[in-house]
Structures are given as C-alpha cells and as structure tokens.
Tab-separated table of C-alpha atoms in Angstrom:
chain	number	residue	atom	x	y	z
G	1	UNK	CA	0.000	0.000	0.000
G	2	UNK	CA	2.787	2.446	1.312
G	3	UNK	CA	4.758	1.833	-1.764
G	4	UNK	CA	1.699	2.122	-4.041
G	5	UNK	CA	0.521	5.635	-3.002
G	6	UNK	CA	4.582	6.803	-3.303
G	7	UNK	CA	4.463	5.607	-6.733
G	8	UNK	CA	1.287	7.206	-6.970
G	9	UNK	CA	2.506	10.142	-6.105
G	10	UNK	CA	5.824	9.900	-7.965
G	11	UNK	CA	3.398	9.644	-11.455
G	12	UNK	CA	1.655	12.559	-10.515
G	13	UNK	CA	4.323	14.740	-10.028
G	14	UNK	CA	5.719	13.623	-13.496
G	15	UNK	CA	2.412	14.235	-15.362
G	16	UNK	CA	2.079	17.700	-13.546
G	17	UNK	CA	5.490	18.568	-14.745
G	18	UNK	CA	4.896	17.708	-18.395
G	19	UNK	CA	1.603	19.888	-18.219
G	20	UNK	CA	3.201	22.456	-16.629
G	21	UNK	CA	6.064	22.528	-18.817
G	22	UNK	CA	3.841	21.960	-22.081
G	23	UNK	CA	1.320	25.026	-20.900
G	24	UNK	CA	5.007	27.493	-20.476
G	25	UNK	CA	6.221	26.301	-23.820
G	26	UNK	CA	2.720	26.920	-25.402
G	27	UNK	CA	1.960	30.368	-23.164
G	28	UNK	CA	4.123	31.027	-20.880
G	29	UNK	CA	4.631	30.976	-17.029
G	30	UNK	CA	1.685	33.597	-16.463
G	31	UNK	CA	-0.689	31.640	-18.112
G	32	UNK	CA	0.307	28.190	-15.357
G	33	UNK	CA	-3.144	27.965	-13.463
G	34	UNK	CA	-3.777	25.250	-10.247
G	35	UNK	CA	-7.491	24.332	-11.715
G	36	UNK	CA	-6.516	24.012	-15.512
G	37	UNK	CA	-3.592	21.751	-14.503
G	38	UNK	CA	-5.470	19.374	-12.127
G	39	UNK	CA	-8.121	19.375	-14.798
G	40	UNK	CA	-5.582	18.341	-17.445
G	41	UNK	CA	-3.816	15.989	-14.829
G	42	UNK	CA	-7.088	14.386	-13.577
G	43	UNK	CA	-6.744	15.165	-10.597
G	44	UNK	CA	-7.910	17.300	-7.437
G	45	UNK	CA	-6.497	20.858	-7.467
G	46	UNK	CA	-5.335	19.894	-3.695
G	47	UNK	CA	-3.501	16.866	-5.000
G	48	UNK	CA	-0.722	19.323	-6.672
G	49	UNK	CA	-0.182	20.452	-2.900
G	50	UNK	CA	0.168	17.171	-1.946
G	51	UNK	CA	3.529	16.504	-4.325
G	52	UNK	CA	4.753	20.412	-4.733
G	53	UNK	CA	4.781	22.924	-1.976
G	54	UNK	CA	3.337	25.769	-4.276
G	55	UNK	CA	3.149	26.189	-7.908
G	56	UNK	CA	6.555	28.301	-7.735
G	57	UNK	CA	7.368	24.375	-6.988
G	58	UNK	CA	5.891	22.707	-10.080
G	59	UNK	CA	7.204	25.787	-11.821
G	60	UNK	CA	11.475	25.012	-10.701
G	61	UNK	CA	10.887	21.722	-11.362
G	62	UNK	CA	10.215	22.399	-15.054
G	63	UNK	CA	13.026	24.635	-15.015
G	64	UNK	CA	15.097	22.102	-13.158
G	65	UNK	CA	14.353	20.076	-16.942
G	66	UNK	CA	14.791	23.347	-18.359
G	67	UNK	CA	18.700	23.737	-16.757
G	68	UNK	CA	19.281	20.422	-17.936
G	69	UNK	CA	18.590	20.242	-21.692
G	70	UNK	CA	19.944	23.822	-22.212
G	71	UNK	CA	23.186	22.536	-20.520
G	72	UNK	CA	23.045	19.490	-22.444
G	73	UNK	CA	22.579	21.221	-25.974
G	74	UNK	CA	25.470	23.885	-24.924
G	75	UNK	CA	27.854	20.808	-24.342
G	76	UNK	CA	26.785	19.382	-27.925
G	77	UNK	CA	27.591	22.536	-29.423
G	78	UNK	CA	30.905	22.936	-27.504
G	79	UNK	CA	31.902	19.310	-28.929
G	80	UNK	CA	31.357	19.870	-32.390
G	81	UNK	CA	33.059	23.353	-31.871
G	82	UNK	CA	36.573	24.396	-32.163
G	83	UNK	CA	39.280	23.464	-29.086
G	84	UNK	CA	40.531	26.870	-28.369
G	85	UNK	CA	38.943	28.655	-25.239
G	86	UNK	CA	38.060	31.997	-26.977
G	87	UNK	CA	36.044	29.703	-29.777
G	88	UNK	CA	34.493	27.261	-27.104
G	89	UNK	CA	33.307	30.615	-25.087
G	90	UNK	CA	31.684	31.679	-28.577
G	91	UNK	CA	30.409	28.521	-29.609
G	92	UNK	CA	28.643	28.547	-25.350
G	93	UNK	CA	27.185	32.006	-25.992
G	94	UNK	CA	25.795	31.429	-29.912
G	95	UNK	CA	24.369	27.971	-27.990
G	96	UNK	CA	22.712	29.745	-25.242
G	97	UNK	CA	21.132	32.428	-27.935
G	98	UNK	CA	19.855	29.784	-30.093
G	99	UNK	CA	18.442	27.654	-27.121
G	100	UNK	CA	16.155	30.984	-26.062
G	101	UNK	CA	15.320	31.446	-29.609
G	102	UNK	CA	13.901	28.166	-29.667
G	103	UNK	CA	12.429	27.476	-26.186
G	104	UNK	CA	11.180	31.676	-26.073
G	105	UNK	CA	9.163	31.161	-23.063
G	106	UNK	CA	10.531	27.800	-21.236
G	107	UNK	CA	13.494	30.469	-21.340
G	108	UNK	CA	11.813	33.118	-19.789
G	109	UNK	CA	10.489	30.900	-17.231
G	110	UNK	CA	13.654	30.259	-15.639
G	111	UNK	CA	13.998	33.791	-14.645
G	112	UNK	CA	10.412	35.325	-14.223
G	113	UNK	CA	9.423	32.663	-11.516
G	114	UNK	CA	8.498	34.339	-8.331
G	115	UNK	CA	10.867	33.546	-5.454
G	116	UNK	CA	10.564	36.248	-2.458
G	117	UNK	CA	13.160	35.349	-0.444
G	118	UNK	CA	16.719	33.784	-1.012
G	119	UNK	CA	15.806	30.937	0.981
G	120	UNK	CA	13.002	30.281	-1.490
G	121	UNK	CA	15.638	29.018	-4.294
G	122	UNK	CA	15.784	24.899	-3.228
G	123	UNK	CA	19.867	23.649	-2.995
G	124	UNK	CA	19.366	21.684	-6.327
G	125	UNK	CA	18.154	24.743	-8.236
G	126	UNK	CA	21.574	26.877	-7.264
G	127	UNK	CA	23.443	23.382	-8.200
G	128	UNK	CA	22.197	23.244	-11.849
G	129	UNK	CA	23.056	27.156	-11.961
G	130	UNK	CA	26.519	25.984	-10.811
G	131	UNK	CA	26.877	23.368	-13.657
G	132	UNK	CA	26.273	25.879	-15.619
G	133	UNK	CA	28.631	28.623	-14.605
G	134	UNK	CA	30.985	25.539	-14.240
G	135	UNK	CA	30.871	25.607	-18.397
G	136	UNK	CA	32.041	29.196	-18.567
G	137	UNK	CA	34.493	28.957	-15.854
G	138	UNK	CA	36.277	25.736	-17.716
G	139	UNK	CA	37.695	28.146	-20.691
G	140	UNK	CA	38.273	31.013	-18.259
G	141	UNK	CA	40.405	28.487	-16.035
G	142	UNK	CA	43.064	27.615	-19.503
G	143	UNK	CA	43.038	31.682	-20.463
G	144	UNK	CA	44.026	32.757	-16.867
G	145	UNK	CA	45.180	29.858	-15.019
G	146	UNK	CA	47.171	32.539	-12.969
G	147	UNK	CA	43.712	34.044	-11.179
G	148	UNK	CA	42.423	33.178	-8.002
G	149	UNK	CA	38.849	31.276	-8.244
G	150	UNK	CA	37.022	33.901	-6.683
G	151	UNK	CA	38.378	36.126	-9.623
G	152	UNK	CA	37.240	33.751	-11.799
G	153	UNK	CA	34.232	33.241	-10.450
G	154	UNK	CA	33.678	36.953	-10.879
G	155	UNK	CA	34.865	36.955	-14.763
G	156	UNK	CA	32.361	34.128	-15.061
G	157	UNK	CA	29.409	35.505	-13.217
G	158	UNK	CA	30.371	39.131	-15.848
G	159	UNK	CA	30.376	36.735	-19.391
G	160	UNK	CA	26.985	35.067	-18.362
G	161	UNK	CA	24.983	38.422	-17.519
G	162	UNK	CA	26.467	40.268	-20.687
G	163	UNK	CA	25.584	37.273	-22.862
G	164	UNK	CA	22.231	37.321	-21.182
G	165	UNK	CA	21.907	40.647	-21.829
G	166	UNK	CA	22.419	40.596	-25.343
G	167	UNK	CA	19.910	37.571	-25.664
G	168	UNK	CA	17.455	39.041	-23.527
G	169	UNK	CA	17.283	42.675	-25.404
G	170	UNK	CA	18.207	41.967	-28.491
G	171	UNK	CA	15.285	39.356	-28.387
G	172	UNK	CA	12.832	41.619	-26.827
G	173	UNK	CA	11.096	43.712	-29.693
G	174	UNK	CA	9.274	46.220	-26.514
G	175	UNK	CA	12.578	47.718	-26.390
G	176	UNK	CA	15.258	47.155	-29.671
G	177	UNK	CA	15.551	43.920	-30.984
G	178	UNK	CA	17.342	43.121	-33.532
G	179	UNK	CA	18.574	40.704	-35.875
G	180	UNK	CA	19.425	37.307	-34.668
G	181	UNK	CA	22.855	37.751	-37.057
G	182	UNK	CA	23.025	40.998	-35.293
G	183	UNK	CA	23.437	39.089	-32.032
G	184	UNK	CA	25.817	36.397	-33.304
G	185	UNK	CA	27.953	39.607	-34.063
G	186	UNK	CA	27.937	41.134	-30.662
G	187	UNK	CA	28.881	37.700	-29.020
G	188	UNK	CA	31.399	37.693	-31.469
G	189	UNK	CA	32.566	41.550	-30.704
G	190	UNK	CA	32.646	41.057	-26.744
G	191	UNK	CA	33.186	37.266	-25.697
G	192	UNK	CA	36.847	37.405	-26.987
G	193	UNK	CA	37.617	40.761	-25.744
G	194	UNK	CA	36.464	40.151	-22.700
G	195	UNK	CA	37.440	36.465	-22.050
G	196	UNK	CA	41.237	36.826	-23.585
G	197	UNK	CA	44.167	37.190	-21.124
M	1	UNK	CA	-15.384	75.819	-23.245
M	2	UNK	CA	-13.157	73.696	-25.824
M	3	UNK	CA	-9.949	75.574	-23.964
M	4	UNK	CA	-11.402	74.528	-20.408
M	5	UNK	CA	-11.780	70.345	-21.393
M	6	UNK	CA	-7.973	70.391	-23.459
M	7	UNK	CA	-6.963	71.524	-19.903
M	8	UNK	CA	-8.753	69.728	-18.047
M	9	UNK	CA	-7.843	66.600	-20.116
M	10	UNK	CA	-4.182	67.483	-19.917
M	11	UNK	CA	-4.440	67.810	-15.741
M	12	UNK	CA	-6.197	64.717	-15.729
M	13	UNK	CA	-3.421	63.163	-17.576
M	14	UNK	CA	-1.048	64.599	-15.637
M	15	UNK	CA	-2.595	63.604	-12.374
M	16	UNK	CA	-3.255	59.741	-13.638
M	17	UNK	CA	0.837	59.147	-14.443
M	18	UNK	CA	1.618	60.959	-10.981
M	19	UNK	CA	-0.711	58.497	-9.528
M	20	UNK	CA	0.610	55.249	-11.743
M	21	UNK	CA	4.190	56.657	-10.843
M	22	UNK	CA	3.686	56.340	-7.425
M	23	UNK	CA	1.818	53.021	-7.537
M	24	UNK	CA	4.804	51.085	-9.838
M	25	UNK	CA	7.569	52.561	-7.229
M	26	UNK	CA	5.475	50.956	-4.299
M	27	UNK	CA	4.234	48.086	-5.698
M	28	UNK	CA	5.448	47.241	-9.223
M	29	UNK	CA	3.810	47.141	-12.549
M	30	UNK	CA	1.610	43.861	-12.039
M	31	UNK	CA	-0.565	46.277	-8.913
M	32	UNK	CA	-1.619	48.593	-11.233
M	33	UNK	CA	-5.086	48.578	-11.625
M	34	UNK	CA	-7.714	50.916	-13.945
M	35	UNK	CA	-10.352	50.628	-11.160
M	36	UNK	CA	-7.659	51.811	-8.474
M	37	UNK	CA	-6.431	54.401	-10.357
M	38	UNK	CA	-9.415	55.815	-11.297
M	39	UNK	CA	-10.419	56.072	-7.373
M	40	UNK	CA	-7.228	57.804	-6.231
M	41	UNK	CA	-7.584	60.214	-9.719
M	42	UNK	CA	-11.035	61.283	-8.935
M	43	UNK	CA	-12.212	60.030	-12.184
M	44	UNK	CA	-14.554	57.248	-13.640
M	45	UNK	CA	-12.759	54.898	-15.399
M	46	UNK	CA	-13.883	55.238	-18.682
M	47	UNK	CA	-12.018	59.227	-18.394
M	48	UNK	CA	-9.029	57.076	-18.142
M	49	UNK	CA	-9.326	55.931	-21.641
M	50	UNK	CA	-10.160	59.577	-22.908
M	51	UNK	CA	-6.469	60.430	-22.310
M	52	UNK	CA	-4.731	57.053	-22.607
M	53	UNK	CA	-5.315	54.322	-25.222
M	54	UNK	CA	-5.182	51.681	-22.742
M	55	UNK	CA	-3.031	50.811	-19.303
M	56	UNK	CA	0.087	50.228	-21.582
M	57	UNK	CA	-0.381	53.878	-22.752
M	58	UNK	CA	-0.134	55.163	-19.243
M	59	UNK	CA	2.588	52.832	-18.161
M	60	UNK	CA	4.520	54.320	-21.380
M	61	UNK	CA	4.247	57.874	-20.133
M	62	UNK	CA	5.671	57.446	-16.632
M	63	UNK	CA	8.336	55.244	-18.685
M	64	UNK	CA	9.075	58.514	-20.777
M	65	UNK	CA	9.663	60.567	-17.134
M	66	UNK	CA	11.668	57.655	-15.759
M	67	UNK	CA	13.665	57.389	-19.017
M	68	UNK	CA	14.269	61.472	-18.529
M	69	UNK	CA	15.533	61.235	-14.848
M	70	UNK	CA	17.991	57.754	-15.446
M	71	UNK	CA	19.405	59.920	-18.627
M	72	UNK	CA	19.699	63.161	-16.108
M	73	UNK	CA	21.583	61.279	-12.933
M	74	UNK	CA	23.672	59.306	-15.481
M	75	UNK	CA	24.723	62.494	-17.324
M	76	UNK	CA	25.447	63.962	-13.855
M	77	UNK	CA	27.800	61.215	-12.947
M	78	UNK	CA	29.867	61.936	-16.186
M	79	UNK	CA	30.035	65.710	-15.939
M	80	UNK	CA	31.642	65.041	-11.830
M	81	UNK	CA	33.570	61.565	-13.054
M	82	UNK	CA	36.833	61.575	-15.344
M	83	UNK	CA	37.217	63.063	-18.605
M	84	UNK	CA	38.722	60.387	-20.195
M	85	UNK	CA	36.283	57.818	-22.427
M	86	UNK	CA	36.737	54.370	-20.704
M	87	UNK	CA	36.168	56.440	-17.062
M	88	UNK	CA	33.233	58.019	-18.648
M	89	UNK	CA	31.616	54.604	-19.940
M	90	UNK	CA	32.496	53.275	-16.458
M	91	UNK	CA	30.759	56.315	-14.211
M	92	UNK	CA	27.661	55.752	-16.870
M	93	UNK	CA	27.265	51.972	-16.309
M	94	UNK	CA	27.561	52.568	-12.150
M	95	UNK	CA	25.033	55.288	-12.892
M	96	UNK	CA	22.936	52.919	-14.668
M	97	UNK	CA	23.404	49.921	-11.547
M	98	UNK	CA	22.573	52.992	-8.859
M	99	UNK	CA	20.007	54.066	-10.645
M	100	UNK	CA	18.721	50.482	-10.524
M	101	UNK	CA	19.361	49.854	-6.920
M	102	UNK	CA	17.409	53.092	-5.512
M	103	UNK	CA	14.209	52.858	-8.545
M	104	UNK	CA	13.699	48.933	-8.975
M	105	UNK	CA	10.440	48.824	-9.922
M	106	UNK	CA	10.274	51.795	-11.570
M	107	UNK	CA	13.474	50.209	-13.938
M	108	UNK	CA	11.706	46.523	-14.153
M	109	UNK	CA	8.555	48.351	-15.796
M	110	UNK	CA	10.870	50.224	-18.809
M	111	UNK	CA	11.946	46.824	-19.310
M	112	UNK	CA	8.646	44.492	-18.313
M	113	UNK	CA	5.681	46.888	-19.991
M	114	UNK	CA	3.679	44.550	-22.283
M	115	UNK	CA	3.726	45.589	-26.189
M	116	UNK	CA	2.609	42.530	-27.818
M	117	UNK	CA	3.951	43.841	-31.829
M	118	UNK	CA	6.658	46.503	-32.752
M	119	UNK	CA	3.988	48.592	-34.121
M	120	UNK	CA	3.000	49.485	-30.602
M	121	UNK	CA	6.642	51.219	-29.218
M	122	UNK	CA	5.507	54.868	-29.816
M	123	UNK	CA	7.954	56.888	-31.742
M	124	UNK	CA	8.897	59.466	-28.609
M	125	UNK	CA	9.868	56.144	-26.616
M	126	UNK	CA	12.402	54.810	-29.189
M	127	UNK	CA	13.524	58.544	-30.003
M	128	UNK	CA	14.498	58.478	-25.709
M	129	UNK	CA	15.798	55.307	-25.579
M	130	UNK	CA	17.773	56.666	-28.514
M	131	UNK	CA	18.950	59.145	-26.242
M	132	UNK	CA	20.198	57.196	-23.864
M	133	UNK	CA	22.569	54.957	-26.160
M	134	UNK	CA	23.633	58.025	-27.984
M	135	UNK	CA	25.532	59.107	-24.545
M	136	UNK	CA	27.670	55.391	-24.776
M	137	UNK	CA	27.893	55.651	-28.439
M	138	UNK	CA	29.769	59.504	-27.911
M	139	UNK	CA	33.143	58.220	-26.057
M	140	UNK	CA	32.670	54.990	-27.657
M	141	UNK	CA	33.448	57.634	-30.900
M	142	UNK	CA	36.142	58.703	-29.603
M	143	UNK	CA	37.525	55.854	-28.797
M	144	UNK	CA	37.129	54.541	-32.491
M	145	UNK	CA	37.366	57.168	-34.405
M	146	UNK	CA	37.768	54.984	-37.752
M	147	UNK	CA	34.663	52.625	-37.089
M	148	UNK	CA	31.771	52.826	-39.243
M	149	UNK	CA	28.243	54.705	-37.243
M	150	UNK	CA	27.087	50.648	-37.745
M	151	UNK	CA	29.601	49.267	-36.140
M	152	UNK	CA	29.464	51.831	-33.281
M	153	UNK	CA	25.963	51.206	-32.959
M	154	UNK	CA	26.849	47.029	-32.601
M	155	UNK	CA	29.154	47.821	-29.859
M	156	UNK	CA	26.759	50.439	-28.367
M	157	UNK	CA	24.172	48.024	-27.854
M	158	UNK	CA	26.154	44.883	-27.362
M	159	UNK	CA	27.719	47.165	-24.289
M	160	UNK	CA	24.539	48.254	-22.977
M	161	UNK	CA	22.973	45.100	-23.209
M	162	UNK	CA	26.045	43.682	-20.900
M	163	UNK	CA	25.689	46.196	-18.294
M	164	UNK	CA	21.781	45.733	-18.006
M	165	UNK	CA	22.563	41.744	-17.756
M	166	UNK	CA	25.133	42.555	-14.952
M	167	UNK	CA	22.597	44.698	-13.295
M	168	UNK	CA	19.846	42.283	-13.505
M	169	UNK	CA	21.197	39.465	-12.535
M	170	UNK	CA	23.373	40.854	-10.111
M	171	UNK	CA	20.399	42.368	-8.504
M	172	UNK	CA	18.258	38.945	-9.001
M	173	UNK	CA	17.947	37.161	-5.557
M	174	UNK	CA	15.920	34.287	-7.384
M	175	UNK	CA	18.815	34.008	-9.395
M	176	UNK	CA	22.605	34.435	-7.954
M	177	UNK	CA	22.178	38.141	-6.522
M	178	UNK	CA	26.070	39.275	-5.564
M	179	UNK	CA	26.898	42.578	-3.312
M	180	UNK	CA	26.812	45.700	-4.708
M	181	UNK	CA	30.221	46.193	-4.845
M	182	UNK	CA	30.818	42.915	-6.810
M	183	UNK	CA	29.033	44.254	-9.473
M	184	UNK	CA	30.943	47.399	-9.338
M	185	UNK	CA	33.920	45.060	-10.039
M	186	UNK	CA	32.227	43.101	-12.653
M	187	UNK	CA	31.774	46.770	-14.582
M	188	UNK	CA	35.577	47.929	-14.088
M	189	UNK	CA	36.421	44.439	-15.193
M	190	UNK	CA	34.274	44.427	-18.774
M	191	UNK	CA	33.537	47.502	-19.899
M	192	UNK	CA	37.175	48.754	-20.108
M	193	UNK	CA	38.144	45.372	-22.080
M	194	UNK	CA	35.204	46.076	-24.330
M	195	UNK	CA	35.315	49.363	-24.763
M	196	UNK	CA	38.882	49.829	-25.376
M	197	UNK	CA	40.988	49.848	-28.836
C-alpha cells in the first residue's frame, strides 16, 4: 500500500510537470493555473499540494528540466566546436542564444518565476546554476590559469549576464531587438575581448 | 469651453501618471489597476481611456519621465567623473546599476511593460531610448574614431545590453544576486576590455 501511493505520487508529479512545462512552452509561465492543470492531470487541485509545496514548486521543477537540456545542448555545441577557449566561449554564448530562440518562453520561465526570499531558491536549483557557470568557468580556467577562483568566479558571473543581456534585449522587440545575425555579431565583438588574457 | 476640457484633459493626464508613478515605485507594474487608479484620480474609469489608449499607454508615459531622470543622474555622474572615455563609460554603467538599486520597480517596468507587436513602441519612446545609447555611443566615438556609425551602434548596444545583464542578474535574488560592490567590479572588469581599442 505504502509503496503504491509513493508511486502514486511519484506519477503525478511527473504528469504535472509535463503539463506544466507543455502550458510554459505553449503560453508562458503567467498563463500556469492550479485548476486548468489538475483538470488536465485528472486530478484534485489539492492533490498538486500534496507533491509540490506551491506552484513556484511545479514551476522550478520544469526549469530544473529546463537547466538540464539547455546545458546538455550547450555541451553538444561545444563538442562539435573548435578546441581553443576563446572559440568554445563563442560557440557557449551562440548555444545559449539559439536555445532561447527556440524554447522563447521555457526560457523566460527560468527567470520570471516568483521567489521572495533567497531561501526560497531549493539547494538543487543553485546546483544546476553551478553546472552551468561551471561551463564558462572551464575556458576562463586555460586563459588565466594565474587568477584566483574567486576572480574567476567573478569573470564568469560578468560573461553570463552580458551574454544574457544581449539575448534578452536583443530578443525583446518592446525595447530594440534586432537581428538574430546581429546578435551572433555582438557575441562575437565582446566574448573574446572580454574572455582573452 | 473647448480651452477649459484640453486643460482639463491634460491635468487629468497629468494627475493619472503621478498616480501610476507612485503606484509602480510601491508596488510594481503587475498592482496597477484601472479601477484603483481611477479612485485615487477622482475620475470614472472610462475618463481614463479619454487620455490614454489603454493601461500600456499610461505605463509608457511614466516610462518617458523615468527614461528622462535615469538619462539626467547618469549624465550627472559623467560631468563630476573623469574626462577620459573608458572612465566616462564606467561612471555611466555605475550610474545605470545605482540608478537600478534606488528605482527597482520603476526600472523593471521600462523593461517588463507589455507591447505585444513593434507597431506598438511609440515613436517618442524609441527617439528616448535613442537618447540614452547616444551618450555610450559619444566616447565609444572617440575611442574609435575609424569605425563605421554601424559598427558603433553594434558595440553600443552589445555594451549596454552587458551592463543591463550585470545589473539584472546581479540584482536577481531568485537568481545568484552578488553585493553591490561585486558588481561594481564586474563593470571595471568588462567595460574597459570592451570598450577599449
């Protein structure tokens, strides 16, 4: 019985997540609604609260998914990219613009969810962030391998936000987007001045 | 009597973006509300949409007066910082990050307004947002004297985009917020390897 309701509950909390994470893909995270998903789920709006804390929950749990396929695509690209560190920062950045270009509002999600505190954002949530940053900070490592980590860590934390930036407003058409060429030529401008010794 | 309801209509006007002012530096964009805004105006709701196409229209305007006041401060900064270019960029981006720090909602809604096609972003608003990358593009000139307006324009935008990713994510507790003063260091770390020759 015990081990039937955990699978039970395990199944649920699967489904939810791929209705959750189809409804962001389709409309994004403002759309996400307790009674549509239990509907779609089959379910009891109360029996989300039984597997996920809030719907912030469900929500970092699709973006826990989220974290991992953009990671794994980046490390595809970076494979079939060239070896030097400059080029494999590049190849990261052009990755990471083509991954929000795809997934627009899975994308979004990972940064619009509503956390109010620090200690809202779950140990595993900063860990994928870290894998992530751990990409950037490879390359970084090879071009400086004279700089302290916390240096590093800065450098890294400074090559994610800019390449964020340019993703995030050169996307966004409320304020000046442009070209997705146009884009792939700022990475190219600023990654290697930035990331070269 | 035509004089009397142009005034009128223009006090109203200025009275409703006082009011939405004060609301999105208290509580953010999402509070605002026609019904709410109507009450503290003294108006019905309907006189709302005899000044302003809709909510976005409104939101626009007290965008406009924040744009004006960021692009005041951060021209401030310059005239008491260093003379030469790479200072000057450097002053401006700290501008930009204090400007941030003391106005955060007020900067999320230039960024977070809702325009759902290009055909919505009013002329005046590009023409100030214009205004605020022509003050990076001048020492960026100076700096490059041989580069083509495009080209200056690339690294214009690729630069501001960088800053307003350090910014945001720096500020970002759901995401990896870092002191102030770390993203101080981030800016006198990039925008001098950027901006320089």
């Amino acid at each position: 019985m015990a081990r039937d309701t955990t699978q039970r509950r395990a199944e649920l909390r699967d489904r939810l997540i791929d209705i959750a994470e189809d409804e962001i893909r389709a409309n994004g995270l403002a759309s996400l609604r307790a009674r549509a998903l239990a509907d779609k789920a089959g379910c009891a709006v109360g029996a989300i609260y039984n597997v996920f804390d809030d719907l912030t929950g469900l929500v970092l749990a699709v973006n826990g998914r989220t974290f991992g396929r953009m990671g794994a695509e980046v490390s595809d690209a970076v494979r079939q990219g060239p070896s030097d560190p400059v080029g494999t920062m590049v190849v990261m950045a052009k990755g990471y613009l083509r991954f929000a270009l795809r997934n627009p509002r899975l994308w979004r999600a990972l940064f619009d969810v509503q956390m109010t505190a620090d200690s809202d954002v779950p140990r595993w949530y900063l860990e994928e962030l870290q894998r992530l940053f751990a990409l950037i900070a490879a390359p970084l490592r090879i071009l400086h391998p004279e700089t302290p980590a916390d240096r590093i860590d800065l450098m890294t934390r400074a090559l994610f936000s800019s390449v964020h930036g340019m993703v995030l407003l050169g996307t966004e058409h409320r304020i000046s987007a442009v070209p997705e060429d146009r884009i792939d030529e700022m990475i190219e401008f600023l990654i290697p001045r930035v990331a070269r010794p």
